[in-house]
Amino acid sequence: MKAIKLLFFLVLAAGSALAQVTTAEEVVKKYLEATGGAKWNTLEGVKMEAKVSQGGMEIPIEIVQLKDGRTYTSITFQGTKIMQNVFDGNVLWGTNFMTMKAEKSDAEATGMFKTDLGDFPSPFVDYAAKGYKIELMGTESIDGTNTYKVKLIRKPYTIEGKEVENVNFYYFDADSFIPILLETEIKTGQGKGMISQTTMSDYQEVEGLYFPFSMGQGVKGGGSQPLTITKVELNPKVATEAFTLPADK
Amino acid sequence: MQPPWREGHKFCCMKHHLLILFGLLAWTLGTAQNAVTRGKELFGDLKARHIGPALMSGRVTDLELHPTNPKVLYAGTAGGGVWKSSDGGARFNPIFDDYCQSIGAVAIDPGQPDKVIWVGTGETWTRNSVSIGNGIYKSVDGGINWIKMGLEKSERIAGIAINPKNSNEIFVAVLGGLWSDSADRGVYKTSDGGKTWEKILYVDAKTGCADLAMDPANPAVLYASFWEFRRTPWSFSSGGNNSALYKTTDGGKTWNKIHNGFPGGKLGRMGIAIAPSNPNILYTVLETEKDQDRGLYRSDDAGASWKQLNKDFGIVVRPFYFSRINVDPRNPDVVVKCGLTGSISRDGGKTFRDLGPMHSDIHDIVFAINDSERIFAATDGGIYRSWDGGTTMEIVENLPVSQFYHISVDNEEPYNVYGGLQDNGSWFGPSSSPGGIEARDWHSVGAGDGFRVLPHPGKYLVYSEMQGAENVWLTDVAKNQVRTIQPLAAPGDPKLRWNWNAPMATSVHQPDRFYMGSQFLHKSEDMGNTWTKISPDLTTNDPAKTNAAESGGLSRDNSGAENHCTIFTIAESPLAENIIWVGTDDGNLQLTQDAGKTWKNVAPKVAEMPAGTWVYHVEPSRFAKGTAYVVFDGHAQGDFNPYVFRTTDFGATWTSIITPDIEGFARNIQEDLQNPNLLFLGTEFGLYITTNGGKTWSKFTNNMPAVAVHFIDIQPKTNDLVMGTHGRGVIIIDNISILRQITDEVLNKELHFFQTGPATLFDENSFGGTSGETQFVGANPSRAARIIYYLKKRHTLGKFTMEIQDANGKTVAELTPGKSKGINIVEWGFTTKAPKVAKGQTLSFDAFTTPRATAGKYKIVGQKGNESFAIDLEVRNDPRSELTAAQRSQKEATQQKLFDMTQGLAYLVYELDEIVKTAQQVEAKNPKLAKMVAPVISDFTKLKETLVITKGDNYVGAGEPQLREKMAKIYAGFASSFFAPTANEMANFQYVESAYTQAQRDFTALKNLHLPKLTGWLNKNQLPALSIQPFDVFLKQP
């Protein structure tokens, strides 16, 4: 009987895909429910320990993101920490690899960063209140699996002096409503005009919230750089100085 | 499809219940099985790579500029889709890969230029090799996503005009069918953004809309040129009584001919252009019955009257191929006319001069929105840009839209790919090159249009040809010597008829044998020196189809492109040299089994195969002499169905292996080298693969555009599938041997590992290539070990890890497993873990070098959720390596010593830093001890200064190299070398080793001297004791 129940479940599961959802709102609602629900709103910050493998080197990375927008990524090379994408609430900065000293990011990069402030923990949490728009583009097979493609339109960026649309495409697994791919047109720099892709998998629960513990970053048609997350800490205590642009010594 | 249980089944009893349940289960499994055998879901990580070339680029059909942002422009191409530049034309990216790649027109909505883009498919420059379109598409996000908006039967779209004040109102010029009558021609209008279309101007089934222009100041005024035209495989006709130029002033409700000033009689193809700065000024170019009437006409009264101004060669040349005219947006008297070279007038069309040197055959010319000195031109050889009003032209270097008619490969390592291109000669280039495959890697081996290019099976010689076998060349690549070898007419011969794309073939049985086909099959046993005809005329020799010299219609066009009743394909059986198959363009499929003594026409006589259909390719089987595949192509008679048949009895009977899975007419089939059920089919819309002998086909779409695949080959050493595409250059799928292992049993397993054979440590490194960022560089194949498995379902939830263990179970590398449903390919570049390095002020870049794994047996060990698995992997040395076993072992042992010393030094420096830090704590806690602590700190610090760099930065401010840097240098030298250690290196190793030993001694001496004192101070001042982590714990720290 147990076997029959399981079979029945399998049959239903196989048939349910793509049957119900017709709007982006539903997809996003199910995604938030499936990954933690209301708990996302109470989250104050996360600290992630991760590693990137590059040519056999395992590079340890620590990423901190706080609800107020402060963030840093610290990369450790040969015991030396290099700070990247650090935001103290006002200034966006990073360590220059040559001098190992802190340098401010350019005004447009900082402006783009500030445009997206308030996205923590996900742009989809209270997206309407943030003035974001979402749109269901249809279904698509990604990594061989059925997904819902949702267009997210955030506040416009200013790039090379011109206002441009700030659009991302999320692909949510049609069975679990968990995002497995994020696509964005690269608007500036060497990859301009190409489509960046971030894949997400190995979702695991951390105190009631689900995070992807494996990600891949690349451009469409090209290779992908994997990032493996080894630990996620919720609501971490981080000293204010960790975000502050250091004074030149 | 509705699953059956949604239709209101009620379960009344247990028996019934179970029956239904099992029925459902069978249905589900059936569905699941079908689902996994299809396309993306099967092929997973198996991805195509593009190697170009882009140096000669390919035919570009339409250019479109953003009306307000000078950085943005779009290019429609003949067979390579749509490309977008966001940097003013320096670089382009493809944005239309999933759809028909033959483009007629691209248009930007002037009301929403950042968002709404329209693409009309189907090129309108109707040469013999032109492809087909399948409708009109719209993007509302600047080209990221596309929606098909109908007009599926339009075949070719010549223009799209969008009302600048109303984005929903669009007019479309449908030129329509090239090879058949069509009621779908004409001008179409939508008033609802493309949801519905109304045909607002139709002339007849032979006459389509060839150009369309909207008055920028008054969108109710439009001009439409209509053109009567037709192509058959043996003729082309331009012009007729129904060709005309029309105007509407009421948004398309009523149209009137505007011929006041035109000559009488038949007209041909006309372009129409409005001067944006003065919409009363119009230009058109007429193709007429009399030569003196042709050329550029201008109207200064919005079409009420016309005056002929110029009939230079550049203006009247080949109207079917070049008819476009454009006017400078700021100056109504500056006019450009497309043509063989492109022409520009600065006196309102009275006189013209050629544009500067660039690739010939210009299809579009546009002026930048803010600066008329900036000009872009679309040619048969890519896009050119000018900064000086068209005098100097420079090519865009990252547009790999080359149009191969045919490709072949050799057996070199890396192998070369050979092929010929539409209007771009014959070439060969490597499948792999240091830093990627660049423009400089390609070698030219033929002029004119290129078609078949074949390497001699054993010598460094290359056969190539130009159109109609006007010349067939044998190039000695090493000596730079070219000779002409085509069969020439001998006494008593009729005129030899050669196809535009004349067939040639080599033999696997006789390396010097070379075949060519006119209407006869010609054979040479000495590489083209001596020729023998080994057949009678194998074609229908139909006099009605052999008048190509009369072709063209109003403008004679005898280029040879319409030569017909010719042999098109020749294939000698790989199993028996006496078996030769010959296919002709007029529908004969001839077979000889006695090397040409007797011939039999065995074209399939089945109802679905229209007689006279072009035999495009014959593929004799590698597995049975009587088995062959034949591909028929009826597109040049307006039949776009694919036709592929298999015979197993020397052509006596034929079975179609086409299924409804396949879209587009087919041109080529390739049988796998080992698995007779694995077949690859090239169609006008991409690549299809069957793993079950043609029962079902899957479209391959992983980094594979919907491009016309004209020829496919498999390289026998690498098992790479190599495709010659007609619009996206050479595309390769590396090592398709995995597909040989696909069975239903495999597809039903949750996780299945494929056999990949041993992995090789290739001893190769280089400084890479020379290309800049605006140049196309083709992708190289991976040299990594490949771990390949099939997943029945994508892995999304829970952990999935993978690592490589050596024979002792020690982890040498961690890998990121692929998570896709279908085939996953995980690569391991043989890198093992890098050593832990002493912390200094700066980074030691040499110490980032990771040791390469050594040959031997490894295990891939994985954990997917609760499931664990282990697979063996054998790694072997490069067979070309010259290292002896003793040298290899000396190299590996020394490298390991250096690795261990590097980590030992790291630990020593860590310990030293901890001691200094602790001493500083004493000093801080009890300043009275400062004087006594100072020498301790100073002694250790002085030692440290000899161990690592303690000052400066990572650039030119760096300090002098110390022991860490010296050690890393020689370590990196060993770790990245493929050679036996030299005396020089061994001496340096000893130098570093003794310095390290000395450092250890010095450190121990200092510890003996100072640590007892330090311990005493710590005790006395209630400070925690010196704490040093054990070595193994230290190694794990970041």
Coordinates of C-alpha atoms in Angstrom, one line a residue, chain B residues 746-752 790-793 864 867:
Chain B
V746 CA 20.4 4.9 -19.7
L747 CA 17.6 7.5 -20.1
N748 CA 15.6 5.8 -17.4
K749 CA 18.3 5.8 -14.8
E750 CA 18.4 8.5 -12.1
L751 CA 22.2 8.9 -12.6
H752 CA 24.3 7.3 -15.2
Y790 CA 23.2 11.7 -17.2
L791 CA 20.8 13.0 -14.6
K792 CA 17.1 12.2 -15.0
K793 CA 16.1 15.3 -13.1
K864 CA 24.1 13.7 -4.2
E867 CA 23.3 9.0 -2.5

